[in-house]
Structure formats: structure tokens, C-alpha cells
PDB file of C-alpha atoms and ligand atoms in Angstrom:
ATOM      1  CA  MET A   1      11.250 -22.179 -15.655  1.00 48.00           C
ATOM      2  CA  PRO A   2      14.562 -20.842 -15.130  1.00 56.00           C
ATOM      3  CA  PHE A   3      14.083 -17.563 -15.720  1.00 82.00           C
ATOM      4  CA  TYR A   4      12.073 -16.773 -12.876  1.00 92.00           C
ATOM      5  CA  SER A   5      13.110 -16.908  -9.307  1.00 94.00           C
ATOM      6  CA  GLU A   6      11.120 -19.245  -6.962  1.00 95.00           C
ATOM      7  CA  LYS A   7       9.448 -16.140  -5.397  1.00 95.00           C
ATOM      8  CA  VAL A   8       8.328 -14.434  -8.661  1.00 95.00           C
ATOM      9  CA  LEU A   9       6.527 -18.071  -9.850  1.00 95.00           C
ATOM     10  CA  ASP A  10       4.714 -18.197  -5.969  1.00 96.00           C
ATOM     11  CA  HIS A  11       3.585 -14.629  -6.388  1.00 97.00           C
ATOM     12  CA  PHE A  12       1.935 -15.499  -9.795  1.00 95.00           C
ATOM     13  CA  LYS A  13       0.055 -18.193  -8.922  1.00 96.00           C
ATOM     14  CA  HIS A  14      -1.169 -17.094  -5.707  1.00 97.00           C
ATOM     15  CA  PRO A  15      -0.993 -13.588  -5.683  1.00 97.00           C
ATOM     16  CA  ARG A  16      -2.061 -11.892  -2.494  1.00 98.00           C
ATOM     17  CA  ASN A  17      -4.302  -8.893  -2.173  1.00 98.00           C
ATOM     18  CA  VAL A  18      -5.981  -8.934  -5.568  1.00 98.00           C
ATOM     19  CA  GLY A  19      -9.209  -7.083  -5.796  1.00 98.00           C
ATOM     20  CA  GLU A  20     -10.605  -3.858  -5.245  1.00 98.00           C
ATOM     21  CA  ILE A  21     -11.622  -1.467  -2.002  1.00 98.00           C
ATOM     22  CA  GLU A  22     -14.497  -0.140  -2.492  1.00 95.00           C
ATOM     23  CA  ASN A  23     -14.609   3.442  -1.105  1.00 96.00           C
ATOM     24  CA  ALA A  24     -10.811   3.272  -1.167  1.00 98.00           C
ATOM     25  CA  ASP A  25      -8.927   6.668   0.152  1.00 98.00           C
ATOM     26  CA  GLY A  26      -6.680   6.569  -2.677  1.00 98.00           C
ATOM     27  CA  THR A  27      -6.260   4.805  -6.037  1.00 98.00           C
ATOM     28  CA  GLY A  28      -3.442   5.423  -8.538  1.00 98.00           C
ATOM     29  CA  GLU A  29      -3.427   3.310 -12.086  1.00 97.00           C
ATOM     30  CA  VAL A  30      -0.599   3.603 -14.144  1.00 96.00           C
ATOM     31  CA  GLY A  31       0.277   2.020 -17.895  1.00 95.00           C
ATOM     32  CA  ASN A  32       3.321   0.819 -19.066  1.00 88.00           C
ATOM     33  CA  PRO A  33       4.204   2.296 -21.903  1.00 86.00           C
ATOM     34  CA  VAL A  34       6.477  -0.673 -23.633  1.00 86.00           C
ATOM     35  CA  CYS A  35       3.561  -3.315 -23.521  1.00 91.00           C
ATOM     36  CA  GLY A  36       0.455  -1.550 -22.608  1.00 91.00           C
ATOM     37  CA  ASP A  37      -0.428  -3.349 -19.549  1.00 94.00           C
ATOM     38  CA  MET A  38      -2.194  -1.952 -16.791  1.00 95.00           C
ATOM     39  CA  MET A  39      -2.104  -1.690 -13.082  1.00 96.00           C
ATOM     40  CA  THR A  40      -4.536  -0.326 -10.551  1.00 97.00           C
ATOM     41  CA  PHE A  41      -3.575  -0.012  -6.833  1.00 98.00           C
ATOM     42  CA  TYR A  42      -6.187   0.655  -4.271  1.00 98.00           C
ATOM     43  CA  VAL A  43      -5.209   2.052  -0.587  1.00 98.00           C
ATOM     44  CA  LYS A  44      -6.848   2.490   2.931  1.00 98.00           C
ATOM     45  CA  ILE A  45      -5.093   4.869   4.936  1.00 98.00           C
ATOM     46  CA  LYS A  46      -5.702   4.984   8.762  1.00 97.00           C
ATOM     47  CA  ASP A  47      -3.434   7.348  11.164  1.00 97.00           C
ATOM     48  CA  ASN A  48      -0.998   7.909   8.407  1.00 97.00           C
ATOM     49  CA  LYS A  49      -0.518   4.412   7.610  1.00 98.00           C
ATOM     50  CA  ILE A  50      -1.367   1.834   4.790  1.00 98.00           C
ATOM     51  CA  GLU A  51      -4.171  -0.423   6.413  1.00 98.00           C
ATOM     52  CA  ASP A  52      -5.373  -2.171   3.323  1.00 98.00           C
ATOM     53  CA  VAL A  53      -3.974  -2.041  -0.010  1.00 98.00           C
ATOM     54  CA  LYS A  54      -5.481  -4.239  -3.179  1.00 98.00           C
ATOM     55  CA  PHE A  55      -4.211  -4.591  -7.251  1.00 98.00           C
ATOM     56  CA  LYS A  56      -5.724  -5.402 -10.098  1.00 97.00           C
ATOM     57  CA  THR A  57      -3.230  -5.814 -12.750  1.00 96.00           C
ATOM     58  CA  PHE A  58      -3.762  -6.653 -16.478  1.00 95.00           C
ATOM     59  CA  GLY A  59      -0.778  -7.837 -17.489  1.00 92.00           C
ATOM     60  CA  CYS A  60       1.816 -10.365 -17.826  1.00 93.00           C
ATOM     61  CA  GLY A  61       3.327 -12.936 -14.976  1.00 93.00           C
ATOM     62  CA  ALA A  62       5.456 -10.580 -13.673  1.00 94.00           C
ATOM     63  CA  ALA A  63       3.939  -7.822 -13.491  1.00 95.00           C
ATOM     64  CA  ILE A  64       1.027  -9.413 -11.589  1.00 96.00           C
ATOM     65  CA  ALA A  65       4.054 -10.834  -9.292  1.00 96.00           C
ATOM     66  CA  VAL A  66       5.333  -7.256  -8.923  1.00 96.00           C
ATOM     67  CA  SER A  67       1.961  -5.839  -7.948  1.00 97.00           C
ATOM     68  CA  SER A  68       1.373  -8.759  -5.209  1.00 98.00           C
ATOM     69  CA  MET A  69       4.722  -8.086  -3.657  1.00 97.00           C
ATOM     70  CA  VAL A  70       4.497  -4.560  -3.996  1.00 97.00           C
ATOM     71  CA  SER A  71       0.950  -5.004  -1.811  1.00 98.00           C
ATOM     72  CA  GLU A  72       2.641  -7.104   0.680  1.00 98.00           C
ATOM     73  CA  MET A  73       5.815  -4.678   1.275  1.00 98.00           C
ATOM     74  CA  ALA A  74       3.338  -1.682   1.686  1.00 98.00           C
ATOM     75  CA  LYS A  75       0.802  -2.998   3.903  1.00 98.00           C
ATOM     76  CA  GLY A  76       1.020  -2.023   7.815  1.00 98.00           C
ATOM     77  CA  LYS A  77       4.004   1.149   6.260  1.00 98.00           C
ATOM     78  CA  THR A  78       3.108   4.744   7.065  1.00 98.00           C
ATOM     79  CA  LEU A  79       2.620   6.714   4.200  1.00 98.00           C
ATOM     80  CA  GLU A  80       6.259   7.930   3.827  1.00 98.00           C
ATOM     81  CA  GLU A  81       7.846   4.923   4.060  1.00 98.00           C
ATOM     82  CA  ALA A  82       5.457   3.534   1.385  1.00 98.00           C
ATOM     83  CA  MET A  83       6.513   6.594  -0.741  1.00 97.00           C
ATOM     84  CA  LYS A  84      10.186   5.508  -0.331  1.00 97.00           C
ATOM     85  CA  LEU A  85       9.841   1.668  -1.978  1.00 96.00           C
ATOM     86  CA  THR A  86      11.298   1.726  -5.440  1.00 94.00           C
ATOM     87  CA  ASN A  87      10.685  -0.280  -8.409  1.00 90.00           C
ATOM     88  CA  GLU A  88      14.368  -1.979  -7.708  1.00 91.00           C
ATOM     89  CA  MET A  89      13.810  -2.861  -4.194  1.00 94.00           C
ATOM     90  CA  VAL A  90      10.347  -4.526  -5.441  1.00 94.00           C
ATOM     91  CA  ALA A  91      12.305  -6.454  -8.048  1.00 92.00           C
ATOM     92  CA  GLN A  92      15.205  -7.215  -5.819  1.00 93.00           C
ATOM     93  CA  GLU A  93      12.739  -8.632  -2.808  1.00 95.00           C
ATOM     94  CA  LEU A  94      11.044 -10.943  -5.788  1.00 95.00           C
ATOM     95  CA  GLY A  95      14.762 -12.458  -6.308  1.00 94.00           C
ATOM     96  CA  GLY A  96      14.982 -10.480  -9.520  1.00 92.00           C
ATOM     97  CA  LEU A  97      13.802 -10.560 -12.938  1.00 91.00           C
ATOM     98  CA  PRO A  98      14.956 -11.633 -15.760  1.00 89.00           C
ATOM     99  CA  PRO A  99      16.540  -8.787 -18.181  1.00 87.00           C
ATOM    100  CA  ASN A 100      13.859  -8.524 -20.540  1.00 87.00           C
ATOM    101  CA  LYS A 101      11.035  -8.523 -17.848  1.00 88.00           C
ATOM    102  CA  LEU A 102      12.746  -5.730 -15.711  1.00 84.00           C
ATOM    103  CA  HIS A 103      10.592  -3.123 -17.780  1.00 86.00           C
ATOM    104  CA  CYS A 104       7.641  -5.357 -16.037  1.00 88.00           C
ATOM    105  CA  SER A 105       8.907  -4.101 -12.227  1.00 86.00           C
ATOM    106  CA  ASN A 106       8.239  -0.522 -13.311  1.00 84.00           C
ATOM    107  CA  LEU A 107       4.469  -0.659 -12.758  1.00 89.00           C
ATOM    108  CA  GLY A 108       4.316  -1.407  -8.784  1.00 92.00           C
ATOM    109  CA  ALA A 109       5.749   1.198  -7.209  1.00 93.00           C
ATOM    110  CA  ASP A 110       4.910   4.385  -9.517  1.00 94.00           C
ATOM    111  CA  ALA A 111       1.215   3.202  -8.960  1.00 96.00           C
ATOM    112  CA  LEU A 112       1.330   2.615  -5.146  1.00 97.00           C
ATOM    113  CA  HIS A 113       3.018   6.199  -4.960  1.00 98.00           C
ATOM    114  CA  LYS A 114      -0.084   7.352  -7.310  1.00 98.00           C
ATOM    115  CA  ALA A 115      -2.702   5.661  -4.924  1.00 98.00           C
ATOM    116  CA  ILE A 116      -0.583   7.764  -2.182  1.00 98.00           C
ATOM    117  CA  GLU A 117      -0.619  10.557  -4.220  1.00 98.00           C
ATOM    118  CA  ASN A 118      -4.301  10.541  -4.602  1.00 98.00           C
ATOM    119  CA  TYR A 119      -5.158  10.368  -1.382  1.00 98.00           C
ATOM    120  CA  LEU A 120      -2.881  13.459  -0.010  1.00 97.00           C
ATOM    121  CA  THR A 121      -4.825  15.810  -2.679  1.00 97.00           C
ATOM    122  CA  LYS A 122      -7.910  14.319  -1.783  1.00 95.00           C
ATOM    123  CA  GLN A 123      -6.809  15.393   2.010  1.00 92.00           C
ATOM    124  CA  ASN A 124      -5.791  18.903   1.251  1.00 86.00           C
ATOM    125  CA  LYS A 125      -9.004  19.697  -0.567  1.00 69.00           C
TER     126      LYS A 125
HETATM  127 FE1  FES B 201       3.752  -5.562 -19.524  1.00 90.17          FE
HETATM  128 FE2  FES B 201       5.153  -7.673 -18.434  1.00 90.17          FE
HETATM  129  S1  FES B 201       4.532  -7.686 -20.244  1.00 90.17           S
HETATM  130  S2  FES B 201       4.278  -5.642 -17.819  1.00 90.17           S
END
């Protein structure tokens, strides 16, 4: 497979942090308007840090690799740091994505940010 980096293939074949967090502090769901694929992120927050993060992705291999990478990059980060993660950073960390699959990297950081925003909204109640 010449188009995918080793890292993408590794995260696709062995995705980290797949699943759901029961009683998550925040959840965020996004859909990709290009292909209709869906991604949901769950976060557990402690002391302003992402203590745990899991995801469920109904999407292509690149989207699964992206979710897995986002979850690894986010774990242990403060909320502020996690909010600064961008889709570009994730694609870069994966060693790049083929141009026609770049839209797949658009979901990951967005879903994570939504989950954090969901947590913050609940806190403000
Ligand atoms: Fe839909 Fe990749 S084809 S996220």
C-alpha cells in the first residue's frame, strides 16, 4: 500500500482507545459532510486534564487511524492544550495522508473539541 504511512496502517490495524466511556464527562459527535462517516469522542476529566478518552468511529480506515491518533495525543493533556490540537497536527503526526483522504482527518480534532466543549457546558450549569 504505497499511499498510507506505516503509522496510519498501524493505527488502523491496532486502534488505541476504541470504545465508550460510561458516564463520560463530555461527549462529542461529528459527521463528515464529504462521505457521511461519523465519529464520537468520550472524555473523562480530572483536575482540568483529560484522564481518559475513547472513541467510536463509523468510517474509513483513515478516519479510524485519525481517531486513534487523536486519542493518544489528547490523553493526559490539559483542556487548554487539547483544544489547541488541530486536524493538521494529527495528520502530520500520522506521517501524512493521501490528498484524497485528507478530508478524513477533519473529524478527529473536531470531535475531541466538541466533547471538551460539552464538558465545559455541563460545568457552567
Ligand atoms: Fe469518510 Fe474517510 S472516507 S472519513
